[in-house]
Tab-separated table of C-alpha atoms in Angstrom:
chain	number	residue	atom	x	y	z
W	1	MET	CA	50.856	103.071	-1.297
W	2	LEU	CA	47.305	102.240	-2.345
W	3	ASN	CA	48.085	103.227	-5.929
W	4	GLN	CA	51.199	101.029	-5.885
W	5	ASP	CA	49.224	98.050	-4.567
W	6	PHE	CA	46.563	98.576	-7.230
W	7	ALA	CA	49.211	98.818	-9.967
W	8	ALA	CA	50.874	95.609	-8.790
W	9	LEU	CA	47.518	93.825	-8.621
W	10	ASN	CA	46.626	95.066	-12.093
W	11	MET	CA	49.962	93.866	-13.457
W	12	ARG	CA	49.472	90.394	-11.960
W	13	PHE	CA	45.953	90.242	-13.396
W	14	THR	CA	47.203	91.271	-16.843
W	15	LEU	CA	50.041	88.736	-16.741
W	16	THR	CA	47.686	85.935	-15.655
W	17	THR	CA	45.217	86.839	-18.392
W	18	CYS	CA	47.977	86.736	-21.019
W	19	ILE	CA	49.170	83.323	-19.820
W	20	ILE	CA	45.630	81.929	-19.958
W	21	LEU	CA	45.045	83.342	-23.440
W	22	LEU	CA	48.353	81.964	-24.725
W	23	SER	CA	47.616	78.524	-23.294
W	24	LEU	CA	44.196	78.528	-24.927
W	25	LEU	CA	45.757	79.460	-28.249
W	26	GLU	CA	48.347	76.678	-28.025
W	27	VAL	CA	46.060	73.795	-27.072
W	28	PRO	CA	44.220	73.336	-30.389
W	29	SER	CA	47.468	73.275	-32.344
W	30	MET	CA	48.937	70.582	-30.091
W	31	ALA	CA	45.712	68.586	-30.013
W	32	GLN	CA	45.546	68.397	-33.820
W	33	GLU	CA	48.976	66.776	-34.228
W	34	PHE	CA	48.969	62.979	-34.498
W	35	GLU	CA	51.046	59.962	-35.526
W	36	VAL	CA	50.193	57.282	-38.072
W	37	THR	CA	52.153	54.029	-38.200
W	38	SER	CA	52.112	51.364	-40.905
W	39	PHE	CA	53.444	47.996	-39.753
W	40	ASN	CA	53.333	44.555	-41.357
W	41	ILE	CA	53.515	42.561	-38.133
W	42	ARG	CA	53.996	39.176	-39.887
W	43	TYR	CA	51.336	36.573	-39.208
W	44	GLY	CA	52.076	33.965	-36.551
W	45	THR	CA	53.529	30.778	-38.011
W	46	PRO	CA	55.712	28.085	-36.377
W	47	GLY	CA	57.716	28.024	-39.602
W	48	ASP	CA	59.456	31.250	-38.541
W	49	GLY	CA	61.566	29.331	-36.022
W	50	GLU	CA	63.354	31.726	-33.687
W	51	ASN	CA	61.122	34.497	-35.039
W	52	LYS	CA	57.840	32.704	-34.382
W	53	TRP	CA	55.088	34.754	-32.744
W	54	LYS	CA	55.615	33.385	-29.235
W	55	SER	CA	59.283	34.382	-29.331
W	56	ARG	CA	58.815	37.892	-30.741
W	57	ARG	CA	55.485	38.786	-29.168
W	58	ASP	CA	57.064	41.077	-26.575
W	59	ARG	CA	59.080	42.853	-29.264
W	60	VAL	CA	55.911	43.594	-31.217
W	61	MET	CA	54.240	44.855	-28.040
W	62	THR	CA	57.121	47.284	-27.556
W	63	ILE	CA	56.283	48.861	-30.914
W	64	PHE	CA	52.578	49.109	-30.090
W	65	LYS	CA	53.286	50.683	-26.703
W	66	LYS	CA	55.631	53.194	-28.325
W	67	TYR	CA	52.997	54.391	-30.815
W	68	ARG	CA	49.851	53.773	-28.789
W	69	ASP	CA	48.882	57.474	-28.722
W	70	GLY	CA	48.139	57.476	-32.437
W	71	ILE	CA	46.892	55.181	-35.202
W	72	ILE	CA	48.664	51.911	-36.040
W	73	ALA	CA	47.661	50.298	-39.331
W	74	THR	CA	48.832	46.696	-39.654
W	75	GLN	CA	49.033	44.043	-42.307
W	76	GLU	CA	48.921	40.248	-41.853
W	77	ALA	CA	47.369	40.525	-38.381
W	78	LEU	CA	45.693	37.339	-37.161
W	79	PRO	CA	42.794	37.399	-34.645
W	80	LEU	CA	45.008	35.816	-31.969
W	81	GLN	CA	47.616	38.528	-32.422
W	82	ILE	CA	44.965	41.249	-32.380
W	83	ASP	CA	43.448	39.924	-29.144
W	84	GLN	CA	46.838	39.809	-27.441
W	85	ILE	CA	47.721	43.337	-28.549
W	86	LEU	CA	44.447	44.687	-27.134
W	87	ASP	CA	45.019	42.807	-23.868
W	88	GLU	CA	48.532	44.202	-23.568
W	89	VAL	CA	47.918	47.790	-24.714
W	90	SER	CA	44.651	48.855	-23.098
W	91	GLN	CA	44.642	52.339	-24.655
W	92	LEU	CA	43.936	50.850	-28.079
W	93	ASP	CA	40.827	49.665	-29.873
W	94	VAL	CA	40.698	48.128	-33.348
W	95	VAL	CA	38.792	47.841	-36.622
W	96	PHE	CA	39.402	44.705	-38.684
W	97	ARG	CA	37.839	42.230	-41.061
W	98	SER	CA	39.704	39.060	-42.084
W	99	ARG	CA	40.293	38.517	-45.774
W	100	THR	CA	38.761	35.041	-45.484
W	101	LEU	CA	35.116	34.089	-45.930
W	102	GLU	CA	34.539	34.226	-42.178
W	103	GLU	CA	34.903	37.684	-40.650
W	104	LYS	CA	37.441	36.919	-37.942
W	105	LYS	CA	39.242	33.752	-39.030
W	106	GLY	CA	42.298	34.879	-40.962
W	107	GLU	CA	44.746	37.645	-41.829
W	108	SER	CA	43.496	41.208	-41.828
W	109	ASN	CA	44.568	44.804	-42.304
W	110	ALA	CA	43.716	45.700	-38.721
W	111	VAL	CA	43.666	49.412	-37.831
W	112	PHE	CA	44.372	50.123	-34.163
W	113	TYR	CA	43.626	53.551	-32.721
W	114	ASN	CA	43.852	55.312	-29.385
W	115	LYS	CA	40.279	55.260	-28.151
W	116	LYS	CA	40.676	58.410	-26.030
W	117	THR	CA	41.733	60.425	-29.073
W	118	TRP	CA	39.703	58.909	-31.917
W	119	LYS	CA	36.302	57.421	-32.555
W	120	VAL	CA	35.251	55.349	-35.561
W	121	VAL	CA	32.683	56.962	-37.850
W	122	ASN	CA	32.519	54.093	-40.332
W	123	ASP	CA	34.635	51.388	-41.919
W	124	GLU	CA	34.653	49.173	-45.000
W	125	THR	CA	36.713	46.220	-46.203
W	126	PHE	CA	36.800	45.300	-49.874
W	127	TRP	CA	38.583	42.629	-51.897
W	128	PHE	CA	40.926	43.159	-54.825
W	129	SER	CA	38.803	41.311	-57.335
W	130	ASP	CA	36.132	41.774	-59.968
W	131	THR	CA	33.613	41.447	-57.130
W	132	PRO	CA	35.174	43.643	-54.406
W	133	ASN	CA	32.209	43.378	-52.036
W	134	GLU	CA	32.195	39.585	-52.093
W	135	PRO	CA	34.329	38.124	-49.259
W	136	ALA	CA	37.376	35.982	-50.041
W	137	THR	CA	37.218	36.630	-53.799
W	138	LYS	CA	40.355	36.958	-55.891
W	139	SER	CA	41.000	37.961	-59.492
W	140	TRP	CA	43.764	39.390	-61.706
W	141	GLY	CA	46.319	36.724	-60.744
W	142	ASN	CA	46.086	37.166	-56.969
W	143	THR	CA	47.714	34.181	-55.292
W	144	LEU	CA	45.599	34.831	-52.194
W	145	PRO	CA	42.545	36.963	-51.401
W	146	ARG	CA	43.850	40.491	-50.951
W	147	ILE	CA	42.035	43.338	-49.217
W	148	ALA	CA	41.979	46.984	-48.278
W	149	THR	CA	40.255	48.367	-45.202
W	150	ILE	CA	39.004	51.947	-45.131
W	151	VAL	CA	38.357	53.600	-41.770
W	152	VAL	CA	36.920	57.065	-41.187
W	153	LEU	CA	37.986	58.349	-37.781
W	154	GLU	CA	36.922	61.466	-35.923
W	155	HIS	CA	39.484	63.328	-33.845
W	156	LYS	CA	37.567	63.813	-30.600
W	157	SER	CA	39.062	67.094	-29.413
W	158	SER	CA	38.904	68.912	-32.761
W	159	GLY	CA	35.951	67.155	-34.393
W	160	LYS	CA	37.964	66.760	-37.600
W	161	LYS	CA	37.652	63.588	-39.657
W	162	LEU	CA	40.369	61.477	-41.259
W	163	ARG	CA	39.948	58.847	-43.975
W	164	LEU	CA	42.604	56.115	-43.902
W	165	LEU	CA	42.946	53.283	-46.424
W	166	ASN	CA	45.132	50.349	-45.344
W	167	ALA	CA	46.106	48.032	-48.223
W	168	HIS	CA	48.113	44.861	-48.726
W	169	LEU	CA	48.771	44.213	-52.418
W	170	ASP	CA	49.709	40.915	-54.018
W	171	HIS	CA	53.383	39.991	-53.825
W	172	ARG	CA	53.657	38.179	-57.172
W	173	SER	CA	51.279	39.540	-59.788
W	174	ASP	CA	52.069	42.968	-61.225
W	175	TYR	CA	48.743	42.909	-63.063
W	176	SER	CA	46.966	42.349	-59.754
W	177	ARG	CA	48.760	45.331	-58.229
W	178	GLU	CA	47.872	47.446	-61.243
W	179	ARG	CA	44.172	46.629	-61.039
W	180	SER	CA	44.204	46.930	-57.251
W	181	VAL	CA	45.715	50.422	-57.365
W	182	GLU	CA	43.085	51.527	-59.877
W	183	LEU	CA	40.359	50.197	-57.586
W	184	ILE	CA	41.887	52.023	-54.615
W	185	LEU	CA	42.082	55.311	-56.501
W	186	ARG	CA	38.526	54.934	-57.756
W	187	LYS	CA	37.344	54.341	-54.193
W	188	LEU	CA	39.201	57.304	-52.742
W	189	MET	CA	38.794	59.827	-55.538
W	190	THR	CA	35.030	59.365	-55.875
W	191	GLU	CA	34.172	59.768	-52.183
W	192	VAL	CA	31.300	62.207	-51.699
W	193	GLU	CA	32.517	63.774	-48.453
W	194	PRO	CA	35.918	65.477	-48.825
W	195	MET	CA	38.284	65.031	-45.891
W	196	PRO	CA	42.007	64.532	-45.171
W	197	THR	CA	42.999	61.177	-46.655
W	198	ILE	CA	45.905	58.792	-46.029
W	199	LEU	CA	46.748	55.756	-48.155
W	200	LEU	CA	49.208	53.345	-46.608
W	201	GLY	CA	50.270	49.729	-46.309
W	202	ASP	CA	52.437	46.971	-47.688
W	203	LEU	CA	52.206	47.570	-51.433
W	204	ASN	CA	54.762	44.912	-52.423
W	205	GLU	CA	56.383	47.177	-55.012
W	206	THR	CA	59.485	49.339	-54.957
W	207	PRO	CA	59.292	53.122	-55.547
W	208	GLU	CA	60.227	53.035	-59.224
W	209	GLY	CA	57.351	50.678	-60.008
W	210	GLU	CA	54.601	51.933	-62.310
W	211	ASN	CA	51.895	51.354	-59.721
W	212	ILE	CA	53.670	53.437	-57.085
W	213	GLN	CA	54.142	56.160	-59.686
W	214	ARG	CA	50.424	55.976	-60.437
W	215	ILE	CA	49.578	56.572	-56.771
W	216	LYS	CA	51.915	59.576	-56.773
W	217	GLU	CA	49.742	61.244	-59.396
W	218	TYR	CA	47.244	61.897	-56.589
W	219	PHE	CA	49.134	61.370	-53.315
W	220	THR	CA	52.388	62.552	-51.748
W	221	ASP	CA	54.927	60.105	-50.346
W	222	THR	CA	55.868	60.849	-46.734
W	223	TYR	CA	59.397	59.525	-47.332
W	224	SER	CA	61.713	61.926	-49.129
W	225	GLY	CA	65.141	60.566	-48.248
W	226	ASP	CA	67.743	58.590	-50.164
W	227	GLU	CA	66.102	55.525	-51.716
W	228	LEU	CA	69.099	53.393	-50.737
W	229	GLU	CA	68.383	54.248	-47.104
W	230	GLY	CA	64.614	53.841	-47.337
W	231	CYS	CA	64.306	50.089	-46.938
W	232	THR	CA	61.355	48.609	-45.068
W	233	TYR	CA	61.344	44.871	-45.894
W	234	HIS	CA	64.519	43.486	-44.312
W	235	ASN	CA	63.464	39.795	-44.110
W	236	TRP	CA	64.654	39.482	-40.467
W	237	ASN	CA	68.150	40.678	-41.431
W	238	GLY	CA	67.892	44.340	-40.452
W	239	GLY	CA	70.125	46.931	-42.038
W	240	SER	CA	69.270	50.003	-44.083
W	241	HIS	CA	69.744	48.677	-47.621
W	242	CYS	CA	66.778	46.587	-48.665
W	243	ASP	CA	63.557	46.951	-50.621
W	244	ARG	CA	61.139	49.756	-49.742
W	245	ILE	CA	57.676	48.291	-50.203
W	246	ASP	CA	55.800	49.874	-47.250
W	247	TYR	CA	54.397	53.377	-47.687
W	248	ILE	CA	52.405	56.169	-46.120
W	249	PHE	CA	50.902	58.535	-48.718
W	250	TYR	CA	48.733	61.588	-48.061
W	251	GLN	CA	46.894	64.315	-49.947
W	252	LYS	CA	48.434	67.729	-49.332
W	253	SER	CA	45.399	69.591	-50.568
W	254	GLU	CA	42.946	67.934	-48.201
W	255	GLY	CA	43.677	69.633	-44.902
W	256	LEU	CA	46.730	67.652	-43.841
W	257	SER	CA	50.348	68.687	-43.258
W	258	LEU	CA	53.313	66.356	-42.791
W	259	ASN	CA	55.614	67.168	-39.872
W	260	SER	CA	58.044	64.250	-39.910
W	261	PHE	CA	58.676	60.676	-41.083
W	262	GLU	CA	60.663	57.839	-39.538
W	263	ILE	CA	61.609	54.248	-40.309
W	264	ASP	CA	61.785	52.565	-36.905
W	265	ARG	CA	64.729	50.130	-36.963
W	266	TRP	CA	64.550	49.184	-33.309
W	267	LYS	CA	65.641	45.689	-32.314
W	268	ASN	CA	66.169	43.781	-29.095
W	269	LYS	CA	69.723	42.483	-29.144
W	270	TYR	CA	69.867	40.784	-32.558
W	271	PHE	CA	66.140	40.246	-33.054
W	272	TYR	CA	63.479	42.366	-34.761
W	273	PRO	CA	59.735	42.598	-34.101
W	274	SER	CA	58.899	41.631	-37.694
W	275	ASP	CA	60.433	41.073	-41.115
W	276	HIS	CA	59.236	44.598	-41.973
W	277	TYR	CA	60.238	47.826	-40.246
W	278	PRO	CA	57.398	49.961	-38.886
W	279	ILE	CA	57.156	53.338	-40.630
W	280	VAL	CA	55.798	56.375	-38.808
W	281	ALA	CA	54.506	59.734	-40.061
W	282	ASN	CA	53.589	62.681	-37.863
W	283	PHE	CA	50.795	64.899	-39.245
W	284	SER	CA	48.833	67.987	-38.322
W	285	PHE	CA	45.334	68.944	-39.387
W	286	ASN	CA	45.321	72.261	-41.252
């Protein structure tokens, strides 16, 4: 009887040990998976009528609550919108710098992140101009000052770093987009510290454009579906056949794996959160 009791106890101990070891092996893998969203939230203007900020605010908040566990990179975000998002979604913090002369007075490429998961290592905003470090400058035919914001984030549980560049290119000048893309690539490809890198944003150019093809020389597009179904800029009309001008690119060789990609076409009744669909990529650190 004593031998039987000892054998049973030993079996329970072995089983418990195996469960603990398996759980320890699984945790790092799960902890290193994360979502990145790119979302042009459309600046607040009364000219949008039924789609003005006050009317669609709650719809935008639904998107932020849905993806609050990851990183949400926005375009066209105004300080008022940013403040309201932070008030509504307490899990998030933000990095932003307005494209105007004053730091927090105009549109920005705000990068929101879950503050329990990530911490900011450093950030930089530069202008698409001949003087990229000079605020509010514009060159190359830009109709407005255009910017990119780079954020380096550290994943708290794994200690791994991620470099993310959030860009909003000019909507009219192809020459501006060409020069802007070259500036982006120069910034990212000459960084001293190698780390997983994501390039995303509203690039105001469809996939066949020369500037998108130029980016693809160094980065991989997270969308691989039918181009007719890949639309992101629906101009408040919805549907799945429109221009794809929003992108999430990543470098395969820099410690990052893509798990999935989604265009979020959610709406509330007949109304959308923005004139752009949010796009979402799920990654894992290698």
